[in-house]
Short mmCIF file of C-alpha atoms (C1' of nucleotides) in Angstrom, two decimals:
data_model
loop_
_atom_site.label_atom_id
_atom_site.label_comp_id
_atom_site.label_asym_id
_atom_site.label_seq_id
_atom_site.Cartn_x
_atom_site.Cartn_y
_atom_site.Cartn_z
CA MET A 1 12.35 -19.05 49.80
CA ASP A 2 9.26 -16.73 49.79
CA ILE A 3 11.34 -14.53 47.20
CA LYS A 4 10.27 -17.15 44.17
CA TYR A 5 6.73 -16.03 44.93
CA ALA A 6 6.89 -12.73 43.85
CA ILE A 7 9.17 -13.44 41.31
CA LEU A 8 6.39 -15.58 39.91
CA GLY A 9 3.93 -13.15 40.09
CA PHE A 10 6.06 -10.52 37.83
CA LEU A 11 6.86 -13.40 35.33
CA SER A 12 3.16 -13.95 35.30
CA TRP A 13 2.70 -10.58 34.27
CA LYS A 14 5.34 -11.09 31.48
CA PRO A 15 8.02 -12.66 30.47
CA MET A 16 11.48 -11.60 31.78
CA SER A 17 15.28 -12.12 32.16
CA GLY A 18 16.45 -11.73 35.76
CA TYR A 19 17.79 -8.00 34.67
CA ASP A 20 14.25 -7.20 34.11
CA LEU A 21 13.36 -8.86 37.52
CA LYS A 22 15.86 -7.06 39.57
CA LYS A 23 14.88 -3.38 38.17
CA VAL A 24 10.81 -4.08 38.40
CA MET A 25 11.58 -5.38 42.03
CA THR A 26 13.80 -2.56 43.15
CA SER A 27 11.06 -0.29 41.80
CA SER A 28 7.94 -1.61 42.74
CA THR A 29 6.33 -1.06 46.07
CA SER A 30 4.52 -4.51 46.07
CA CYS A 31 7.81 -6.09 46.53
CA TYR A 32 9.86 -6.20 50.09
CA TRP A 33 13.11 -7.81 48.56
CA THR A 34 16.28 -5.72 47.49
CA GLY A 35 16.35 -7.01 44.66
CA ASN A 36 20.13 -8.51 44.84
CA ASN A 37 21.75 -10.72 41.88
CA ASN A 38 22.24 -13.71 43.77
CA GLN A 39 18.39 -14.05 45.44
CA ILE A 40 16.66 -13.60 41.88
CA TYR A 41 19.25 -15.62 39.46
CA THR A 42 19.34 -18.36 41.92
CA SER A 43 15.60 -18.70 42.43
CA LEU A 44 15.39 -18.72 38.69
CA ILE A 45 17.16 -21.19 38.34
CA GLN A 46 15.69 -23.24 40.96
CA LEU A 47 12.30 -22.45 39.60
CA GLN A 48 13.22 -23.64 36.30
CA LYS A 49 14.26 -27.13 37.94
CA GLU A 50 10.76 -27.69 39.39
CA GLY A 51 9.33 -27.13 36.06
CA LEU A 52 7.55 -23.98 37.32
CA VAL A 53 9.13 -21.85 34.42
CA PHE A 54 11.01 -22.34 31.46
CA SER A 55 14.02 -19.84 29.69
CA GLU A 56 14.35 -19.03 25.74
CA ILE A 57 18.15 -17.48 25.46
CA GLN A 58 18.46 -14.37 23.23
CA ASN A 59 20.87 -13.24 21.09
CA GLN A 60 21.55 -9.72 21.00
CA GLU A 61 23.63 -7.85 18.21
CA LYS A 62 25.66 -5.71 20.61
CA LEU A 63 24.40 -6.40 23.88
CA PRO A 64 24.77 -9.08 26.34
CA VAL A 65 22.70 -12.61 25.60
CA ARG A 66 19.52 -11.99 27.86
CA LYS A 67 17.95 -15.51 29.25
CA VAL A 68 13.88 -14.80 29.46
CA TYR A 69 11.99 -16.93 31.52
CA THR A 70 8.45 -17.65 31.20
CA VAL A 71 6.13 -19.45 33.48
CA THR A 72 4.81 -22.74 32.61
CA GLU A 73 1.20 -23.99 32.73
CA LYS A 74 2.53 -26.04 36.30
CA GLY A 75 3.99 -22.48 37.34
CA PHE A 76 0.65 -20.84 37.07
CA GLU A 77 -1.56 -23.48 39.01
CA GLY A 78 1.59 -23.59 41.54
CA PHE A 79 1.03 -19.59 41.94
CA ARG A 80 -2.81 -19.85 41.91
CA ALA A 81 -2.14 -22.26 45.08
CA TRP A 82 0.14 -19.56 46.86
CA LEU A 83 -2.00 -17.09 46.11
CA LEU A 84 -5.15 -18.94 48.13
CA SER A 85 -3.06 -19.88 50.93
CA PRO A 86 -3.23 -18.29 54.01
CA PRO A 87 -1.84 -15.23 54.62
CA GLU A 88 1.04 -14.78 57.22
CA ALA A 89 0.83 -12.11 60.16
CA PRO A 90 2.91 -9.49 59.03
CA VAL A 91 6.57 -8.87 60.46
CA LEU A 92 7.80 -5.60 62.17
CA ARG A 93 11.53 -5.12 63.41
CA ASN A 94 11.46 -1.53 65.29
CA PHE A 95 14.59 -1.78 66.76
CA PHE A 96 14.09 1.79 68.07
CA LEU A 97 11.49 0.07 70.00
CA VAL A 98 14.28 -1.41 71.85
CA GLN A 99 16.07 1.60 72.31
CA LEU A 100 13.20 3.54 73.70
CA ALA A 101 12.25 0.78 75.96
CA TRP A 102 15.39 1.34 77.68
CA GLY A 103 15.59 5.35 77.31
CA ASP A 104 14.91 5.79 80.85
CA ARG A 105 18.89 6.20 81.32
CA LEU A 106 18.40 9.42 79.16
CA ASP A 107 17.68 12.65 80.62
CA ALA A 108 14.62 14.82 78.76
CA SER A 109 16.74 16.58 76.53
CA GLU A 110 18.45 13.36 74.97
CA LEU A 111 15.41 11.54 74.85
CA ARG A 112 13.75 14.34 72.98
CA ASN A 113 16.46 14.12 70.84
CA LEU A 114 15.78 10.52 70.13
CA LEU A 115 12.34 10.70 69.23
CA ILE A 116 13.25 13.74 66.94
CA SER A 117 15.70 11.58 65.12
CA TYR A 118 13.26 9.06 64.84
CA GLU A 119 10.38 11.24 63.56
CA ASN A 120 12.96 12.08 60.60
CA GLU A 121 14.00 8.83 60.05
CA ILE A 122 10.02 7.93 59.10
CA GLY A 123 10.22 11.26 57.59
CA THR A 124 13.07 10.03 55.43
CA GLN A 125 11.21 6.51 54.80
CA LEU A 126 7.98 8.43 54.14
CA MET A 127 9.51 10.82 50.81
CA MET A 128 11.72 7.36 49.56
CA LEU A 129 8.50 5.39 49.47
CA ASN A 130 6.90 8.46 47.66
CA GLU A 131 9.70 8.55 45.03
CA THR A 132 9.29 4.39 44.50
CA LYS A 133 6.11 5.22 44.49
CA LYS A 134 5.63 7.51 41.44
CA ARG A 135 8.44 5.06 39.95
CA GLY A 136 6.11 2.32 40.78
CA LEU A 137 3.14 3.64 38.71
CA LEU A 138 5.15 2.78 35.66
CA ILE A 139 5.14 -0.82 36.30
CA ASN A 140 1.93 -1.44 37.87
CA PRO A 141 0.34 -3.88 35.68
CA ALA A 142 -3.17 -1.99 36.01
CA ARG A 143 -4.63 -4.62 33.54
CA THR A 144 -7.80 -3.94 35.34
CA ALA A 145 -9.53 -1.40 37.69
CA ARG A 146 -9.38 -3.92 40.08
CA GLU A 147 -5.93 -4.79 39.51
CA LYS A 148 -4.90 -0.61 39.80
CA TYR A 149 -6.97 -0.75 42.67
CA LEU A 150 -5.38 -3.61 44.67
CA TRP A 151 -1.90 -2.35 44.14
CA ASP A 152 -2.69 1.24 44.71
CA ARG A 153 -3.79 -0.48 48.38
CA VAL A 154 -0.68 -2.40 48.84
CA THR A 155 1.01 1.77 48.67
CA GLU A 156 -1.25 2.84 51.20
CA ASN A 157 -0.68 0.28 53.75
CA GLN A 158 2.63 1.21 53.97
CA ILE A 159 2.07 5.53 53.61
CA GLY A 160 -0.40 4.27 56.22
CA PHE A 161 2.42 2.37 58.54
CA TYR A 162 5.06 5.16 57.95
CA GLU A 163 2.15 7.54 58.94
CA ASN A 164 1.05 6.28 61.82
CA GLU A 165 4.84 5.29 63.08
CA PHE A 166 5.15 9.21 62.96
CA ARG A 167 2.27 10.12 64.80
CA TRP A 168 2.99 7.68 67.64
CA ALA A 169 6.40 9.25 68.00
CA GLN A 170 4.84 13.03 67.65
CA LYS A 171 2.54 11.65 70.46
CA THR A 172 5.29 10.33 72.55
CA ARG A 173 7.79 12.96 72.07
CA GLU A 174 5.09 15.80 73.40
CA GLU A 175 3.42 13.53 76.35
CA LEU A 176 7.25 13.21 77.59
CA ASP A 177 7.81 16.78 77.28
CA LYS A 178 4.00 17.90 79.01
CA SER A 179 4.87 14.96 82.06
CA TYR A 180 8.44 14.35 82.09
CA SER A 181 10.65 16.83 81.86
CA MET B 1 24.32 -8.58 66.09
CA ASP B 2 21.67 -5.95 67.45
CA ILE B 3 20.27 -8.55 69.87
CA LYS B 4 23.64 -7.52 71.73
CA TYR B 5 22.16 -4.43 73.01
CA ALA B 6 18.65 -6.03 73.56
CA ILE B 7 20.98 -8.15 75.94
CA LEU B 8 22.74 -5.49 77.49
CA GLY B 9 19.63 -3.83 78.16
CA PHE B 10 18.15 -6.71 80.39
CA LEU B 11 21.46 -7.40 81.91
CA SER B 12 21.81 -3.12 82.93
CA TRP B 13 18.76 -3.40 84.82
CA LYS B 14 19.67 -6.78 86.77
CA PRO B 15 22.46 -9.53 86.23
CA MET B 16 21.24 -12.62 84.91
CA SER B 17 22.30 -15.67 83.37
CA GLY B 18 20.92 -17.42 79.95
CA TYR B 19 18.64 -19.11 80.99
CA ASP B 20 17.08 -15.78 82.70
CA LEU B 21 17.40 -13.74 79.44
CA LYS B 22 15.50 -16.44 77.48
CA LYS B 23 12.33 -16.48 79.68
CA VAL B 24 12.38 -12.40 79.70
CA MET B 25 12.90 -12.13 76.49
CA THR B 26 10.14 -14.33 75.27
CA SER B 27 7.53 -12.83 77.84
CA SER B 28 8.67 -9.06 76.80
CA THR B 29 6.88 -6.54 73.92
CA SER B 30 9.78 -4.44 74.05
CA CYS B 31 12.18 -7.50 72.67
CA TYR B 32 11.46 -9.01 68.93
CA TRP B 33 13.66 -11.96 69.14
CA THR B 34 12.37 -15.29 69.71
CA GLY B 35 14.59 -15.86 72.41
CA ASN B 36 16.57 -18.87 71.62
CA ASN B 37 19.90 -20.13 73.21
CA ASN B 38 22.52 -20.06 70.14
CA GLN B 39 21.84 -16.62 69.67
CA ILE B 40 21.66 -15.66 73.83
CA TYR B 41 24.44 -18.24 74.66
CA THR B 42 26.93 -16.93 71.85
CA SER B 43 26.04 -13.35 72.20
CA LEU B 44 26.99 -13.50 75.83
CA ILE B 45 30.07 -15.21 75.29
CA GLN B 46 30.76 -12.42 72.60
CA LEU B 47 29.96 -10.12 74.84
CA GLN B 48 32.37 -10.98 77.76
CA LYS B 49 35.14 -11.69 74.94
CA GLU B 50 34.53 -7.60 74.10
CA GLY B 51 34.96 -6.91 77.77
CA LEU B 52 30.99 -5.40 78.22
CA VAL B 53 30.01 -7.86 80.58
CA PHE B 54 31.37 -10.49 83.23
CA SER B 55 30.30 -13.82 84.41
CA GLU B 56 29.81 -15.53 88.18
CA ILE B 57 29.73 -19.01 88.11
CA GLN B 58 26.59 -19.83 90.97
CA ASN B 59 26.52 -23.81 92.55
CA GLN B 60 23.39 -24.13 93.67
CA GLU B 61 22.29 -27.31 95.97
CA LYS B 62 20.20 -29.72 93.21
CA LEU B 63 20.24 -27.64 90.73
CA PRO B 64 22.45 -27.01 87.42
CA VAL B 65 25.29 -24.48 88.10
CA ARG B 66 24.16 -20.71 86.64
CA LYS B 67 26.19 -18.24 84.71
CA VAL B 68 25.18 -15.23 85.89
CA TYR B 69 26.24 -12.37 84.08
CA THR B 70 26.34 -8.60 84.96
CA VAL B 71 27.30 -5.48 83.12
CA THR B 72 31.17 -4.16 83.13
CA GLU B 73 31.78 0.02 83.03
CA LYS B 74 32.70 -0.57 79.94
CA GLY B 75 29.25 -2.08 79.05
CA PHE B 76 27.22 0.56 81.05
CA GLU B 77 29.31 3.28 78.50
CA GLY B 78 28.76 1.13 75.23
CA PHE B 79 25.21 0.48 75.71
CA ARG B 80 24.42 4.56 76.56
CA ALA B 81 26.51 5.48 73.22
CA TRP B 82 23.75 2.68 71.90
CA LEU B 83 21.23 4.12 73.09
CA LEU B 84 22.13 7.83 72.07
CA SER B 85 22.61 6.32 68.66
CA PRO B 86 20.61 7.61 65.38
CA PRO B 87 17.14 4.82 65.24
CA GLU B 88 16.98 2.89 62.21
CA ALA B 89 13.85 2.60 60.55
CA PRO B 90 11.50 -0.19 61.60
CA VAL B 91 11.29 -2.99 59.13
CA LEU B 92 7.93 -4.02 58.01
CA ARG B 93 7.47 -7.42 55.86
CA ASN B 94 4.31 -7.90 55.07
CA PHE B 95 4.21 -11.06 52.56
CA PHE B 96 0.23 -10.83 52.02
CA LEU B 97 0.80 -7.24 50.31
CA VAL B 98 3.06 -9.53 47.56
CA GLN B 99 -0.41 -11.88 47.44
CA LEU B 100 -2.79 -9.06 47.43
CA ALA B 101 -0.39 -7.51 44.41
CA TRP B 102 -1.46 -10.49 42.40
CA GLY B 103 -5.10 -11.20 43.71
CA ASP B 104 -6.61 -10.01 40.52
CA ARG B 105 -6.26 -13.50 39.36
CA LEU B 106 -8.93 -14.63 42.02
CA ASP B 107 -12.49 -14.48 41.93
CA ALA B 108 -14.23 -11.61 43.95
CA SER B 109 -15.24 -14.78 46.69
CA GLU B 110 -11.36 -15.96 46.80
CA LEU B 111 -10.77 -12.39 47.36
CA ARG B 112 -12.78 -11.21 50.14
CA ASN B 113 -11.80 -15.15 51.89
CA LEU B 114 -8.06 -14.17 51.49
CA LEU B 115 -8.65 -10.29 53.29
CA ILE B 116 -11.03 -12.74 56.59
CA SER B 117 -8.24 -14.62 56.55
CA TYR B 118 -5.99 -11.49 56.99
CA GLU B 119 -8.12 -9.82 59.08
CA ASN B 120 -8.27 -13.39 61.07
CA GLU B 121 -4.38 -13.55 61.71
CA ILE B 122 -4.28 -9.92 62.71
CA GLY B 123 -6.75 -10.68 65.58
CA THR B 124 -4.87 -13.56 66.32
CA GLN B 125 -1.70 -11.54 66.36
CA LEU B 126 -3.20 -9.07 68.51
CA MET B 127 -4.84 -11.55 70.96
CA MET B 128 -0.92 -12.84 71.84
CA LEU B 129 0.10 -9.03 71.87
CA ASN B 130 -2.17 -8.74 75.29
CA GLU B 131 -1.16 -12.19 76.25
CA THR B 132 2.50 -10.71 76.50
CA LYS B 133 1.62 -7.57 77.23
CA LYS B 134 0.32 -9.67 80.77
CA ARG B 135 2.97 -11.43 81.04
CA GLY B 136 5.35 -8.79 80.34
CA LEU B 137 3.60 -5.94 82.70
CA LEU B 138 5.84 -8.47 85.19
CA ILE B 139 9.47 -8.00 83.94
CA ASN B 140 8.55 -4.08 83.03
CA PRO B 141 11.44 -2.63 85.26
CA ALA B 142 9.26 0.78 85.98
CA ARG B 143 11.86 1.92 88.48
CA THR B 144 10.59 5.21 87.43
CA ALA B 145 7.16 6.39 86.14
CA ARG B 146 8.85 8.08 83.26
CA GLU B 147 10.43 4.03 82.76
CA LYS B 148 6.77 2.54 83.36
CA TYR B 149 5.43 5.27 80.56
CA LEU B 150 7.84 4.16 78.18
CA TRP B 151 7.73 0.66 77.95
CA ASP B 152 3.77 1.22 77.93
CA ARG B 153 4.62 3.79 74.82
CA VAL B 154 6.48 0.15 73.23
CA THR B 155 3.73 -2.00 73.47
CA GLU B 156 1.17 0.55 72.55
CA ASN B 157 3.03 1.08 69.67
CA GLN B 158 2.90 -2.61 68.31
CA ILE B 159 -0.82 -2.80 68.67
CA GLY B 160 -1.22 0.04 67.68
CA PHE B 161 0.48 -1.44 64.24
CA TYR B 162 -1.99 -4.33 63.86
CA GLU B 163 -5.21 -1.86 64.86
CA ASN B 164 -4.02 -0.14 61.64
CA GLU B 165 -3.74 -2.80 59.87
CA PHE B 166 -7.14 -4.55 60.62
CA ARG B 167 -9.02 -1.00 59.91
CA TRP B 168 -6.69 -0.87 56.53
CA ALA B 169 -7.57 -5.00 55.55
CA GLN B 170 -11.32 -4.03 56.67
CA LYS B 171 -11.42 -1.25 54.29
CA THR B 172 -9.79 -2.91 51.75
CA ARG B 173 -12.55 -5.80 52.08
CA GLU B 174 -15.46 -3.16 52.07
CA GLU B 175 -13.95 -1.31 49.14
CA LEU B 176 -13.64 -4.43 46.98
CA ASP B 177 -17.26 -5.74 47.88
CA LYS B 178 -18.69 -2.09 46.85
CA SER B 179 -17.14 -1.28 43.53
CA TYR B 180 -15.60 -4.68 42.28
CA SER B 181 -17.77 -7.93 42.58
"C1'" DA C 1 38.85 8.68 30.38
"C1'" DA C 2 35.16 7.68 33.42
"C1'" DG C 3 31.00 6.23 34.46
"C1'" DG C 4 26.52 4.04 33.28
"C1'" DA C 5 23.60 0.30 31.45
"C1'" DC C 6 23.08 -4.29 29.73
"C1'" DA C 7 23.61 -8.63 31.50
"C1'" DT C 8 24.50 -13.29 34.25
"C1'" DG C 9 26.58 -15.34 37.49
"C1'" DT C 10 29.45 -16.44 42.20
"C1'" DA C 11 31.43 -16.13 47.14
"C1'" DA C 12 31.49 -14.95 51.19
"C1'" DC C 13 29.17 -12.84 55.63
"C1'" DA C 14 25.26 -11.88 59.01
"C1'" DC C 15 21.55 -12.96 61.09
"C1'" DG C 16 18.13 -16.02 62.77
"C1'" DT C 17 15.36 -19.98 63.67
"C1'" DT C 18 14.83 -25.01 64.82
"C1'" DA C 19 16.45 -28.73 66.34
"C1'" DC C 20 19.98 -31.67 68.70
"C1'" DA C 21 22.65 -32.87 73.16
"C1'" DT C 22 22.95 -33.59 78.32
"C1'" DG C 23 21.46 -34.39 82.45
"C1'" DA C 24 19.38 -33.78 87.59
"C1'" DT C 25 14.71 -32.60 90.15
"C1'" DT C 26 10.13 -31.66 90.37
"C1'" DT C 27 5.38 -31.70 89.47
"C1'" DT C 28 1.43 -34.08 86.88
"C1'" DA D 1 5.53 -43.39 83.57
"C1'" DA D 2 5.40 -38.95 81.66
"C1'" DA D 3 6.35 -33.91 81.22
"C1'" DA D 4 7.60 -29.94 82.46
"C1'" DT D 5 11.52 -26.82 84.85
"C1'" DC D 6 15.90 -25.66 85.26
"C1'" DA D 7 20.54 -24.85 82.80
"C1'" DT D 8 24.24 -24.67 79.82
"C1'" DG D 9 25.46 -25.28 74.85
"C1'" DT D 10 26.31 -26.94 69.40
"C1'" DA D 11 24.96 -28.01 64.72
"C1'" DA D 12 22.25 -27.32 60.86
"C1'" DC D 13 19.81 -24.67 57.72
"C1'" DG D 14 16.98 -20.88 55.47
"C1'" DT D 15 17.12 -16.68 53.74
"C1'" DG D 16 19.00 -12.23 53.13
"C1'" DT D 17 22.80 -8.67 52.26
"C1'" DT D 18 27.15 -6.60 50.19
"C1'" DA D 19 30.69 -7.56 47.53
"C1'" DC D 20 33.42 -9.80 43.61
"C1'" DA D 21 33.71 -11.20 39.01
"C1'" DT D 22 33.75 -10.37 34.06
"C1'" DG D 23 33.06 -7.82 29.34
"C1'" DT D 24 30.84 -4.98 25.72
"C1'" DC D 25 28.56 -1.03 24.52
"C1'" DC D 26 26.91 3.64 24.65
"C1'" DT D 27 26.94 8.63 26.54
"C1'" DT D 28 29.37 12.25 29.07
#
DNA sequence: AAGGACATGTAACACGTTACATGATTTT
DNA sequence: AAAATCATGTAACGTGTTACATGTCCTT
């Protein structure tokens, strides 16, 4: 469960409840998970079992009880060790490429429409990402200039990916128009 | 199970056994799945249940029995319908970005090493992709010039992705060197 | 009156991976 | 003698998603 490290990251910023984590994860560009309850709450319980976090129960008047989690010394050490561990290669899954690979069964206009649909889909993703980016600015820790820079770079990575994808799709469509229609 | 369409694609090229599919899938750039037995054999059984493929048993002397699957008329129709269906957005999961987002806990040289590790990892992926590309050329259907073009475009998409990623990592490292060390 | 925010958790399901199981033939 | 190729299948496990379950308070 890699999401545990994402959780540790946010908790190392400041103590939070599962509910807080959910909100923060869904509105952050530096986190892939949809922030579903199942993963968050079970991961928190497991992190506590492993002694990487501890929880305090906060009673509130007129609102439900909150379980606020804080990273332990051991948790900080484990998180730092993970930070230093060799990064994995990114996982890219583009089902559209499977469609395109067999696209020779389509005629020129069908293929063209498929590419336009893809361009639109990428455009939508870009817009959504920009939305998340806006909301994400509020939760960017930005404790130092360097930390702010790193978070910006993360967002730029994602925007760059979609822009790259868009250019590729456009070029593909144009070349198909020119040479195969 | 989206892998069913990838399987239908290959079978629509030519009839194959599960074993053939496995080989072809692992050595093709236009297919993401690792080609593990569980998915392939169970998908084939399900495709047959749905009437999209049928199988013939081929007895061979001195070699195990082969179950060769062929796409039915219904299978071709279903596949074409899927080809025309609106493409999904690509799914990108880069755990390294989670590491980088919290990288302000590291000092300049640790962060630098992390980025170099990532660049190396991307370099390795690029090399592996080029290997797959070489082997993949043999299984490219390339029944028409356009089909060959489409398969090349699929491979180029992936190479482009890694190159884009590499440039981003390099730029990040250089800017960190310049401004935050 | 309805819907959303606050808050924690569980159940069911989908997908993907590795590893296991079997067994003959061929190559190193 | 060991390992790879051919060939089909199953089991166990990890991870991620949606949906369900419960209940109060506040806003529209």
